[in-house]
Short mmCIF file of N, CA and C in Angstrom, two decimals:
data_model
loop_
_atom_site.label_atom_id
_atom_site.label_comp_id
_atom_site.label_asym_id
_atom_site.label_seq_id
_atom_site.Cartn_x
_atom_site.Cartn_y
_atom_site.Cartn_z
N MET A 1 122.24 105.04 106.17
CA MET A 1 122.15 103.59 106.03
C MET A 1 122.47 103.20 104.59
N LYS A 2 123.23 102.15 104.44
CA LYS A 2 123.58 101.64 103.11
C LYS A 2 122.32 101.13 102.41
N LYS A 3 122.18 101.42 101.12
CA LYS A 3 120.97 101.07 100.38
C LYS A 3 121.06 99.75 99.62
N THR A 4 122.24 99.40 99.12
CA THR A 4 122.34 98.22 98.26
C THR A 4 123.61 97.44 98.56
N GLY A 5 123.71 96.28 97.94
CA GLY A 5 124.92 95.46 98.07
C GLY A 5 124.91 94.67 99.35
N ILE A 6 126.06 94.58 99.99
CA ILE A 6 126.20 93.82 101.23
C ILE A 6 125.78 94.72 102.39
N LEU A 7 124.70 94.36 103.08
CA LEU A 7 124.21 95.18 104.18
C LEU A 7 124.77 94.73 105.53
N ASN A 8 125.23 93.49 105.64
CA ASN A 8 125.84 93.02 106.89
C ASN A 8 127.15 93.78 107.09
N SER A 9 127.27 94.48 108.20
CA SER A 9 128.43 95.35 108.40
C SER A 9 129.74 94.59 108.47
N GLU A 10 129.75 93.40 109.08
CA GLU A 10 131.00 92.62 109.17
C GLU A 10 131.44 92.12 107.80
N VAL A 11 130.50 91.60 107.02
CA VAL A 11 130.83 91.10 105.69
C VAL A 11 131.27 92.26 104.80
N ALA A 12 130.56 93.37 104.86
CA ALA A 12 130.91 94.54 104.04
C ALA A 12 132.31 95.04 104.38
N ALA A 13 132.67 95.04 105.65
CA ALA A 13 134.00 95.51 106.06
C ALA A 13 135.09 94.58 105.55
N VAL A 14 134.87 93.28 105.61
CA VAL A 14 135.88 92.34 105.13
C VAL A 14 136.06 92.49 103.63
N VAL A 15 134.98 92.58 102.88
CA VAL A 15 135.07 92.73 101.43
C VAL A 15 135.77 94.05 101.08
N ALA A 16 135.44 95.11 101.78
CA ALA A 16 136.06 96.41 101.51
C ALA A 16 137.56 96.39 101.77
N GLY A 17 138.00 95.54 102.67
CA GLY A 17 139.42 95.46 102.99
C GLY A 17 140.22 94.50 102.14
N MET A 18 139.58 93.83 101.20
CA MET A 18 140.27 92.84 100.37
C MET A 18 141.15 93.51 99.33
N GLY A 19 142.32 92.92 99.11
CA GLY A 19 143.23 93.35 98.06
C GLY A 19 143.38 92.24 97.04
N HIS A 20 144.14 92.49 95.99
CA HIS A 20 144.35 91.51 94.94
C HIS A 20 144.94 90.23 95.51
N MET A 21 144.33 89.11 95.18
CA MET A 21 144.74 87.76 95.55
C MET A 21 144.50 87.41 97.02
N ASP A 22 143.77 88.25 97.76
CA ASP A 22 143.37 87.90 99.11
C ASP A 22 142.25 86.86 99.04
N TRP A 23 142.09 86.10 100.11
CA TRP A 23 141.10 85.02 100.16
C TRP A 23 139.99 85.32 101.16
N LEU A 24 138.77 84.96 100.76
CA LEU A 24 137.58 85.02 101.60
C LEU A 24 136.85 83.70 101.42
N SER A 25 136.35 83.12 102.51
CA SER A 25 135.66 81.84 102.40
C SER A 25 134.21 81.95 102.86
N ILE A 26 133.39 81.15 102.23
CA ILE A 26 131.96 81.04 102.56
C ILE A 26 131.67 79.55 102.67
N GLY A 27 130.87 79.17 103.66
CA GLY A 27 130.63 77.74 103.78
C GLY A 27 129.36 77.36 104.50
N ASP A 28 129.19 76.05 104.56
CA ASP A 28 127.99 75.47 105.17
C ASP A 28 128.06 75.54 106.69
N ALA A 29 126.96 75.18 107.32
CA ALA A 29 126.83 75.30 108.77
C ALA A 29 127.77 74.40 109.54
N GLY A 30 128.24 73.32 108.92
CA GLY A 30 129.08 72.37 109.64
C GLY A 30 130.57 72.53 109.46
N MET A 31 131.01 73.46 108.64
CA MET A 31 132.44 73.59 108.35
C MET A 31 133.20 74.04 109.60
N PRO A 32 134.24 73.30 109.99
CA PRO A 32 135.05 73.74 111.13
C PRO A 32 135.95 74.90 110.72
N VAL A 33 136.03 75.89 111.57
CA VAL A 33 136.81 77.09 111.27
C VAL A 33 138.06 77.08 112.15
N PRO A 34 139.23 77.18 111.54
CA PRO A 34 140.46 77.16 112.33
C PRO A 34 140.52 78.30 113.35
N ALA A 35 141.10 78.01 114.50
CA ALA A 35 141.31 79.05 115.51
C ALA A 35 142.13 80.16 114.88
N GLY A 36 141.75 81.39 115.14
CA GLY A 36 142.47 82.52 114.59
C GLY A 36 141.87 83.07 113.32
N THR A 37 140.98 82.31 112.67
CA THR A 37 140.30 82.79 111.46
C THR A 37 139.03 83.50 111.88
N LYS A 38 138.83 84.72 111.41
CA LYS A 38 137.61 85.46 111.73
C LYS A 38 136.40 84.69 111.20
N LYS A 39 135.42 84.48 112.05
CA LYS A 39 134.19 83.77 111.66
C LYS A 39 133.03 84.75 111.74
N ILE A 40 132.37 84.94 110.60
CA ILE A 40 131.18 85.77 110.55
C ILE A 40 130.00 84.80 110.43
N ASP A 41 129.26 84.65 111.49
CA ASP A 41 128.20 83.64 111.56
C ASP A 41 126.86 84.27 111.18
N LEU A 42 126.40 83.94 109.98
CA LEU A 42 125.12 84.45 109.49
C LEU A 42 123.99 83.45 109.70
N CYS A 43 124.30 82.24 110.11
CA CYS A 43 123.31 81.17 110.24
C CYS A 43 122.26 81.52 111.29
N VAL A 44 121.00 81.46 110.89
CA VAL A 44 119.90 81.67 111.84
C VAL A 44 119.03 80.44 112.00
N ASP A 45 119.06 79.55 111.01
CA ASP A 45 118.28 78.31 111.05
C ASP A 45 118.76 77.43 109.90
N LYS A 46 118.27 76.22 109.83
CA LYS A 46 118.62 75.34 108.72
C LYS A 46 118.24 76.03 107.41
N GLU A 47 119.24 76.13 106.51
CA GLU A 47 119.08 76.72 105.18
C GLU A 47 118.86 78.23 105.20
N LEU A 48 119.00 78.88 106.33
CA LEU A 48 118.84 80.34 106.40
C LEU A 48 120.10 80.99 106.96
N PRO A 49 120.76 81.78 106.17
CA PRO A 49 120.61 81.92 104.73
C PRO A 49 121.29 80.76 104.02
N SER A 50 120.94 80.56 102.77
CA SER A 50 121.57 79.50 101.99
C SER A 50 122.97 79.93 101.54
N PHE A 51 123.78 78.95 101.22
CA PHE A 51 125.12 79.20 100.69
C PHE A 51 125.05 80.09 99.45
N MET A 52 124.16 79.75 98.51
CA MET A 52 124.09 80.51 97.26
C MET A 52 123.59 81.94 97.48
N ASP A 53 122.67 82.15 98.42
CA ASP A 53 122.21 83.51 98.71
C ASP A 53 123.38 84.37 99.18
N VAL A 54 124.20 83.82 100.07
CA VAL A 54 125.33 84.58 100.59
C VAL A 54 126.38 84.79 99.51
N LEU A 55 126.68 83.74 98.74
CA LEU A 55 127.66 83.88 97.66
C LEU A 55 127.21 84.95 96.67
N GLN A 56 125.97 84.92 96.25
CA GLN A 56 125.46 85.92 95.29
C GLN A 56 125.57 87.33 95.86
N ASN A 57 125.31 87.49 97.14
CA ASN A 57 125.40 88.80 97.77
C ASN A 57 126.84 89.30 97.79
N VAL A 58 127.78 88.44 98.16
CA VAL A 58 129.19 88.82 98.19
C VAL A 58 129.68 89.18 96.79
N LEU A 59 129.22 88.45 95.79
CA LEU A 59 129.66 88.70 94.41
C LEU A 59 129.18 90.04 93.86
N LYS A 60 128.22 90.68 94.52
CA LYS A 60 127.79 92.02 94.10
C LYS A 60 128.92 93.03 94.27
N GLU A 61 129.83 92.75 95.22
CA GLU A 61 130.87 93.73 95.54
C GLU A 61 132.29 93.22 95.40
N LEU A 62 132.49 91.93 95.35
CA LEU A 62 133.85 91.38 95.31
C LEU A 62 134.18 90.86 93.92
N LYS A 63 135.25 91.37 93.35
CA LYS A 63 135.77 90.86 92.07
C LYS A 63 136.55 89.58 92.38
N VAL A 64 136.17 88.48 91.74
CA VAL A 64 136.79 87.18 92.00
C VAL A 64 137.52 86.72 90.75
N GLN A 65 138.78 86.31 90.91
CA GLN A 65 139.55 85.82 89.76
C GLN A 65 139.73 84.31 89.78
N LYS A 66 139.55 83.68 90.95
CA LYS A 66 139.74 82.24 91.05
C LYS A 66 138.98 81.74 92.27
N ILE A 67 138.50 80.49 92.18
CA ILE A 67 137.84 79.88 93.33
C ILE A 67 138.46 78.52 93.62
N TYR A 68 138.33 78.12 94.87
CA TYR A 68 138.84 76.84 95.33
C TYR A 68 137.67 76.06 95.93
N LEU A 69 137.52 74.80 95.48
CA LEU A 69 136.44 73.93 95.93
C LEU A 69 137.01 72.57 96.29
N ALA A 70 136.27 71.84 97.10
CA ALA A 70 136.65 70.47 97.45
C ALA A 70 136.37 69.53 96.29
N ASP A 71 137.29 68.61 96.03
CA ASP A 71 137.08 67.58 95.01
C ASP A 71 135.74 66.86 95.23
N GLU A 72 135.41 66.64 96.48
CA GLU A 72 134.24 65.84 96.83
C GLU A 72 132.92 66.43 96.36
N ILE A 73 132.89 67.74 96.09
CA ILE A 73 131.65 68.36 95.62
C ILE A 73 131.20 67.78 94.29
N LYS A 74 132.16 67.32 93.48
CA LYS A 74 131.84 66.78 92.16
C LYS A 74 130.88 65.59 92.26
N ASP A 75 131.12 64.70 93.22
CA ASP A 75 130.29 63.50 93.38
C ASP A 75 129.21 63.64 94.44
N GLN A 76 129.52 64.40 95.50
CA GLN A 76 128.62 64.47 96.65
C GLN A 76 127.58 65.59 96.57
N ASN A 77 127.83 66.59 95.72
CA ASN A 77 126.89 67.70 95.61
C ASN A 77 127.00 68.37 94.24
N PRO A 78 126.76 67.60 93.16
CA PRO A 78 126.92 68.16 91.81
C PRO A 78 125.96 69.32 91.52
N ALA A 79 124.80 69.33 92.14
CA ALA A 79 123.86 70.44 91.91
C ALA A 79 124.44 71.75 92.43
N GLN A 80 125.08 71.71 93.59
CA GLN A 80 125.70 72.92 94.13
C GLN A 80 126.88 73.36 93.27
N LEU A 81 127.64 72.39 92.78
CA LEU A 81 128.75 72.72 91.88
C LEU A 81 128.23 73.45 90.65
N GLU A 82 127.13 73.00 90.10
CA GLU A 82 126.55 73.66 88.92
C GLU A 82 126.08 75.07 89.27
N ASN A 83 125.49 75.24 90.45
CA ASN A 83 125.07 76.58 90.90
C ASN A 83 126.27 77.53 90.98
N ILE A 84 127.37 77.03 91.52
CA ILE A 84 128.58 77.84 91.65
C ILE A 84 129.12 78.22 90.27
N LYS A 85 129.16 77.25 89.37
CA LYS A 85 129.64 77.52 88.01
C LYS A 85 128.77 78.56 87.31
N GLN A 86 127.47 78.52 87.53
CA GLN A 86 126.58 79.50 86.92
C GLN A 86 126.79 80.89 87.51
N ALA A 87 127.09 80.95 88.80
CA ALA A 87 127.30 82.24 89.46
C ALA A 87 128.64 82.87 89.07
N LEU A 88 129.62 82.01 88.73
CA LEU A 88 130.98 82.46 88.39
C LEU A 88 131.41 81.82 87.08
N PRO A 89 130.73 82.13 85.99
CA PRO A 89 130.94 81.38 84.74
C PRO A 89 132.33 81.50 84.11
N ASP A 90 133.01 82.58 84.32
CA ASP A 90 134.30 82.80 83.67
C ASP A 90 135.46 82.80 84.65
N VAL A 91 135.26 82.16 85.79
CA VAL A 91 136.27 82.16 86.85
C VAL A 91 136.92 80.79 86.92
N GLU A 92 138.25 80.79 87.02
CA GLU A 92 139.02 79.54 87.13
C GLU A 92 138.66 78.83 88.43
N ILE A 93 138.52 77.50 88.34
CA ILE A 93 138.22 76.67 89.51
C ILE A 93 139.41 75.75 89.77
N GLU A 94 139.86 75.72 91.01
CA GLU A 94 140.87 74.76 91.42
C GLU A 94 140.24 73.83 92.46
N PHE A 95 140.31 72.55 92.19
CA PHE A 95 139.77 71.55 93.12
C PHE A 95 140.90 70.99 93.98
N MET A 96 140.56 70.66 95.22
CA MET A 96 141.52 70.07 96.16
C MET A 96 140.76 69.18 97.12
N PRO A 97 141.44 68.30 97.82
CA PRO A 97 140.75 67.48 98.82
C PRO A 97 140.11 68.39 99.89
N HIS A 98 138.97 67.94 100.39
CA HIS A 98 138.25 68.70 101.41
C HIS A 98 139.14 68.97 102.63
N SER A 99 139.98 68.00 102.96
CA SER A 99 140.88 68.17 104.11
C SER A 99 141.82 69.36 103.89
N GLN A 100 142.28 69.56 102.66
CA GLN A 100 143.16 70.70 102.36
C GLN A 100 142.38 72.00 102.39
N LEU A 101 141.16 71.99 101.86
CA LEU A 101 140.31 73.19 101.88
C LEU A 101 140.11 73.66 103.31
N LYS A 102 139.85 72.72 104.22
CA LYS A 102 139.67 73.07 105.63
C LYS A 102 140.92 73.72 106.20
N LYS A 103 142.08 73.18 105.87
CA LYS A 103 143.34 73.77 106.35
C LYS A 103 143.54 75.17 105.77
N ASP A 104 143.19 75.35 104.51
CA ASP A 104 143.41 76.63 103.84
C ASP A 104 142.50 77.74 104.36
N LEU A 105 141.46 77.40 105.12
CA LEU A 105 140.62 78.44 105.71
C LEU A 105 141.44 79.34 106.62
N ALA A 106 142.53 78.80 107.16
CA ALA A 106 143.39 79.60 108.04
C ALA A 106 144.06 80.74 107.29
N LYS A 107 144.10 80.68 105.96
CA LYS A 107 144.73 81.72 105.15
C LYS A 107 143.73 82.78 104.67
N THR A 108 142.47 82.63 105.03
CA THR A 108 141.45 83.56 104.55
C THR A 108 141.26 84.73 105.50
N HIS A 109 140.80 85.84 104.96
CA HIS A 109 140.52 87.02 105.79
C HIS A 109 139.37 86.74 106.74
N ALA A 110 138.43 85.90 106.30
CA ALA A 110 137.29 85.54 107.14
C ALA A 110 136.59 84.33 106.54
N PHE A 111 135.84 83.66 107.40
CA PHE A 111 134.95 82.58 106.97
C PHE A 111 133.54 83.04 107.28
N ILE A 112 132.68 83.03 106.26
CA ILE A 112 131.28 83.40 106.43
C ILE A 112 130.46 82.12 106.53
N ARG A 113 129.88 81.87 107.71
CA ARG A 113 129.08 80.66 107.94
C ARG A 113 127.63 80.93 107.57
N THR A 114 127.09 80.05 106.73
CA THR A 114 125.69 80.15 106.30
C THR A 114 124.88 79.06 107.01
N GLY A 115 123.62 78.99 106.69
CA GLY A 115 122.76 77.93 107.23
C GLY A 115 122.68 76.73 106.30
N GLU A 116 123.54 76.68 105.30
CA GLU A 116 123.52 75.61 104.30
C GLU A 116 123.68 74.25 104.96
N MET A 117 122.88 73.29 104.50
CA MET A 117 122.90 71.94 105.05
C MET A 117 123.18 70.88 104.00
N THR A 118 123.84 71.26 102.90
CA THR A 118 124.22 70.26 101.90
C THR A 118 125.74 70.08 101.94
N PRO A 119 126.21 68.87 101.66
CA PRO A 119 127.64 68.58 101.81
C PRO A 119 128.53 69.34 100.83
N TYR A 120 129.69 69.72 101.33
CA TYR A 120 130.75 70.34 100.55
C TYR A 120 130.34 71.68 99.92
N SER A 121 129.42 72.37 100.56
CA SER A 121 129.03 73.71 100.10
C SER A 121 129.95 74.73 100.76
N ASN A 122 131.21 74.68 100.33
CA ASN A 122 132.26 75.55 100.87
C ASN A 122 133.11 76.04 99.71
N ILE A 123 133.55 77.29 99.82
CA ILE A 123 134.31 77.89 98.74
C ILE A 123 135.33 78.87 99.30
N ILE A 124 136.45 78.95 98.65
CA ILE A 124 137.41 80.03 98.91
C ILE A 124 137.43 80.90 97.66
N LEU A 125 137.20 82.18 97.87
CA LEU A 125 137.21 83.15 96.77
C LEU A 125 138.53 83.89 96.79
N GLU A 126 139.19 83.95 95.65
CA GLU A 126 140.43 84.73 95.50
C GLU A 126 140.07 86.02 94.80
N SER A 127 140.36 87.15 95.44
CA SER A 127 139.95 88.43 94.87
C SER A 127 140.82 88.83 93.69
N GLY A 128 140.17 89.46 92.75
CA GLY A 128 140.86 89.98 91.58
C GLY A 128 141.01 91.49 91.70
N VAL A 129 141.28 92.13 90.59
CA VAL A 129 141.37 93.59 90.55
C VAL A 129 140.36 94.11 89.53
N THR A 130 139.94 95.33 89.73
CA THR A 130 138.94 95.91 88.84
C THR A 130 139.53 96.85 87.81
N PHE A 131 140.85 96.87 87.71
CA PHE A 131 141.50 97.74 86.71
C PHE A 131 142.49 96.92 85.90
#
């Protein structure tokens, strides 16, 4: 049995299969996932698990070079934006309309659904390299 890091077997497998510049998305309970995009549903109840809990867990194993967020998070959920910035302090952020972020989920290796219930708590992580 794995002792540390990502213990969810589906999430661990997706992260292990990521290459440079591949995309992985994590989001709130209400985010629509495009047909054909792998959905890993971790939601068990409202706020369980939270978006930040899942993001922090993924960051234990995934090197991230850039993130993509919805423009709307700036006004509609500034506290979550600050949490994300603290978790990824030296990572470039690209903002886009929420409608575009939803479309771009189709380009991700998977979407990890959390129990998050705050607006615009969605992110696309672009993997970096460790060498």
